[in-house]
Short mmCIF file of C-alpha atoms in Angstrom, two decimals:
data_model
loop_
_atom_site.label_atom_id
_atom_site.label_comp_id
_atom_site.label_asym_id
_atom_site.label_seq_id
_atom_site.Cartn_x
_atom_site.Cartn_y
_atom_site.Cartn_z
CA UNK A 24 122.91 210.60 18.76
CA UNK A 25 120.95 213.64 17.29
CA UNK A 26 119.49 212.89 13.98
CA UNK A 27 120.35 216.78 12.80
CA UNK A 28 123.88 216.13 13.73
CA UNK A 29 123.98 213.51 11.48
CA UNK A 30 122.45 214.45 8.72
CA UNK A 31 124.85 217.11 8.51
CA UNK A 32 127.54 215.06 8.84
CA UNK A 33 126.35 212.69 6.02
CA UNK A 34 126.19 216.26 4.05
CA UNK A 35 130.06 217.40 4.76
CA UNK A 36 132.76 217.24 2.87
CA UNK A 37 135.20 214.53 2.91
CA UNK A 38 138.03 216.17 4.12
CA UNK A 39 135.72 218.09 7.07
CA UNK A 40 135.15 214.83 7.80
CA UNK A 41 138.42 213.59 8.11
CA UNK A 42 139.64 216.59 10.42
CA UNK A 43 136.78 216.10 12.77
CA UNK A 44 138.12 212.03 12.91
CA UNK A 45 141.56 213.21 13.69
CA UNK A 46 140.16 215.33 16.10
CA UNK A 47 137.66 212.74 17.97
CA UNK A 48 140.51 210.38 17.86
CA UNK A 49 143.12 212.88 19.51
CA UNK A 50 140.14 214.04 22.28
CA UNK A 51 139.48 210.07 23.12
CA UNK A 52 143.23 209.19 23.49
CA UNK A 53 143.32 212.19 25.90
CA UNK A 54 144.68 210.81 29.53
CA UNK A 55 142.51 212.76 31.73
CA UNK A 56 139.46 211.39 29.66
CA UNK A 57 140.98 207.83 30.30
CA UNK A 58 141.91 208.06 33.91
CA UNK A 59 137.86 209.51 34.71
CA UNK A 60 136.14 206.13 33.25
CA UNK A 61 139.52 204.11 34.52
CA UNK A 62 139.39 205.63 37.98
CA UNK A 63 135.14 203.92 38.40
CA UNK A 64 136.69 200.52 37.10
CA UNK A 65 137.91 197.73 39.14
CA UNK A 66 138.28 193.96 38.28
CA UNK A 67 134.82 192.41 37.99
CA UNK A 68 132.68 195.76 37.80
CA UNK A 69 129.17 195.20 36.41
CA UNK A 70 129.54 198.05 33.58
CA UNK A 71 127.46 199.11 30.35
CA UNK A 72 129.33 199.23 27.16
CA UNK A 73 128.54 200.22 23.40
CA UNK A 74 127.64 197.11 21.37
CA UNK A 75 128.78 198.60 17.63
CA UNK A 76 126.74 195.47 16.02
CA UNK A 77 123.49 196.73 17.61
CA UNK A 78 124.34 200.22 17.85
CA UNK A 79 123.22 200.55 21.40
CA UNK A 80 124.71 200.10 24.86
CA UNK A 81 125.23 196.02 26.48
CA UNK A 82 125.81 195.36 29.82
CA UNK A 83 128.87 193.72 31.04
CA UNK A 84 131.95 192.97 33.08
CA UNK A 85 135.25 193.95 33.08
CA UNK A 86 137.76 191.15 32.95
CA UNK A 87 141.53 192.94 32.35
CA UNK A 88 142.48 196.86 32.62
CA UNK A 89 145.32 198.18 30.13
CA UNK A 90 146.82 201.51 29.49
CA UNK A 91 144.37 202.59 26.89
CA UNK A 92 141.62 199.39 26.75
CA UNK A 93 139.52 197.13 29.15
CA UNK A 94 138.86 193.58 28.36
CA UNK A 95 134.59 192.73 28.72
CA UNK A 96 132.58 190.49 28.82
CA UNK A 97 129.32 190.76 27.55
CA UNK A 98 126.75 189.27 30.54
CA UNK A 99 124.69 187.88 27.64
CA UNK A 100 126.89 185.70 25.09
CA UNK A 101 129.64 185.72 27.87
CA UNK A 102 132.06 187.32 24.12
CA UNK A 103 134.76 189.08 24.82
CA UNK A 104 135.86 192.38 23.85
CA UNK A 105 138.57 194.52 23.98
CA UNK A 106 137.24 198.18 24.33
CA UNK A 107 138.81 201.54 23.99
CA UNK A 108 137.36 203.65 27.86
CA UNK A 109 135.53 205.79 25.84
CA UNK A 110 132.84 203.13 25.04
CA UNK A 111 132.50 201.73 28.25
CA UNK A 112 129.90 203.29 30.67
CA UNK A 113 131.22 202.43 34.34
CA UNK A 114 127.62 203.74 36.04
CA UNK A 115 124.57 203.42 33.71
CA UNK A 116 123.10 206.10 35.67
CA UNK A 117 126.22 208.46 35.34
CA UNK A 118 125.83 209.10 31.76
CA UNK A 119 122.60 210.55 31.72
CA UNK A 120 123.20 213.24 34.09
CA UNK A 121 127.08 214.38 33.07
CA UNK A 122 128.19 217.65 34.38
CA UNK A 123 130.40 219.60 32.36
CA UNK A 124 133.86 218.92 33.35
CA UNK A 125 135.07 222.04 35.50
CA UNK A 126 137.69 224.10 33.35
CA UNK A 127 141.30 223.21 34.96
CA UNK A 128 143.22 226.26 35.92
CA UNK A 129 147.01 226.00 34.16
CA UNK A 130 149.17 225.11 36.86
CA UNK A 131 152.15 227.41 37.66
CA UNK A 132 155.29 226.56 37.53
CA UNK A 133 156.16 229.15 40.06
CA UNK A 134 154.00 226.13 42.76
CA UNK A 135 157.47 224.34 42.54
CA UNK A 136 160.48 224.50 43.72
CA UNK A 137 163.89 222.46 43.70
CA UNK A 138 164.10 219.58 46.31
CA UNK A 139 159.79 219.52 46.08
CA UNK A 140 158.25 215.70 46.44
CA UNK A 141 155.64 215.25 43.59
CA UNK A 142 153.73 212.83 42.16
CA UNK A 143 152.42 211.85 38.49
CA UNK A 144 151.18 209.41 36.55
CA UNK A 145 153.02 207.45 33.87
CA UNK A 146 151.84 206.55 30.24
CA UNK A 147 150.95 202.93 31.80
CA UNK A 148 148.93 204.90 34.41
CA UNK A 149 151.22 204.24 37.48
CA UNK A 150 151.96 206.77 39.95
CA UNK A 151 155.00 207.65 39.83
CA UNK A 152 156.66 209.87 43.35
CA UNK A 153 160.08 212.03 42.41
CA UNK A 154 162.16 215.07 43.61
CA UNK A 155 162.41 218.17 41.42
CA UNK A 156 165.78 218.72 40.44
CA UNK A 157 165.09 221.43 37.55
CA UNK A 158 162.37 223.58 36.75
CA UNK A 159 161.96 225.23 33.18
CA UNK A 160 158.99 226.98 31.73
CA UNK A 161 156.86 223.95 30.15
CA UNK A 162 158.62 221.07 32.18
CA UNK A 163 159.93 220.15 35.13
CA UNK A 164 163.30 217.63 35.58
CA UNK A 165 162.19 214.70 38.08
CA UNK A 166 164.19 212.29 39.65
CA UNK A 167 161.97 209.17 40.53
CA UNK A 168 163.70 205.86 41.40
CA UNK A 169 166.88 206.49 39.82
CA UNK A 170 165.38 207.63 36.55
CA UNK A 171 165.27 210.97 34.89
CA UNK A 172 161.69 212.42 33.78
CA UNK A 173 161.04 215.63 31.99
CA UNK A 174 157.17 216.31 32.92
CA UNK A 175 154.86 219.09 32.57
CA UNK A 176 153.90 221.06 35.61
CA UNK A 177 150.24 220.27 34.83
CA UNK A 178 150.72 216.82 35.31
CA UNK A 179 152.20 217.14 38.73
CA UNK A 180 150.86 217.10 42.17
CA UNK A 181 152.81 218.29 45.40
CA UNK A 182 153.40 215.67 48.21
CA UNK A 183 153.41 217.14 51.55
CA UNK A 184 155.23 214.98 54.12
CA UNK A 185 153.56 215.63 57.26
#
């Protein structure tokens, strides 16, 4: 991290402080930011993480996926530890070279209709596959196995049946 940056942290206010944490914390339990480290992840992947005791990153491998946390194990003291995606690095080689993520375009809800197939993932990160049965300006009404969702059109992807 850049020294400057935190020096002028250590110089901020407390309550800056806080409101950048709340912040951090809201951008790291963002999905999309989950599903991009989750989506390089399988059972056994050889990954890097960051070690908090030594402040740098360790390899490892990745023992359980979750919703929000991987299980690893750390390919030196064979320790466990349960880590939030952001601190786990799935390609070593990935992180120094990150592109900006492209800016997403705000999906229309004018894409869908009533009767449309779609497709979404959950809060556990399944896919989920549903009709449209009602479309309102921030959401659309899905039925998907029986059950009711209310999701937002951004979160949606049209199935095409061929």
């Amino acid at each position: 991290m850049d020294s400057r940056l935190l020096d002028a942290l250590r110089n901020a206010p407390s309550l800056d402080l806080y409101e950048l944490s709340l912040a951090l914390n809201q951008m790291l339990a963002d999905p999309r930011r989950i599903l991009d480290v989750r989506r390089h992840l399988h059972l056994g992947a050889q990954v890097m993480y960051f070690d908090h005791r030594r402040g740098t990153l360790a390899p490892g491998r990745v023992l359980q996926l979750q919703a929000t946390s991987a299980t690893v194990q750390d390919s030196a003291t064979h320790t466990q530890w349960k880590l939030p995606y952001a601190a786990i690095v799935a390609d070593p080689a990935q992180r120094a070279e990150q592109a900006p993520p492209m800016p997403q375009r705000p999906v229309d809800v004018a894409a869908f209709k009533l009767g449309d197939t779609v497709s979404f993932s959950d809060k556990h990160l399944r896919e989920r596959i549903g009709t449209v049965t009602r479309i309102n300006t921030k959401s659309c009404s899905l039925l998907c196995d029986g059950e009711q969702w209310r999701v937002s059109p951004g979160l949606l992807r049209k199935i095409i049946d061929l």
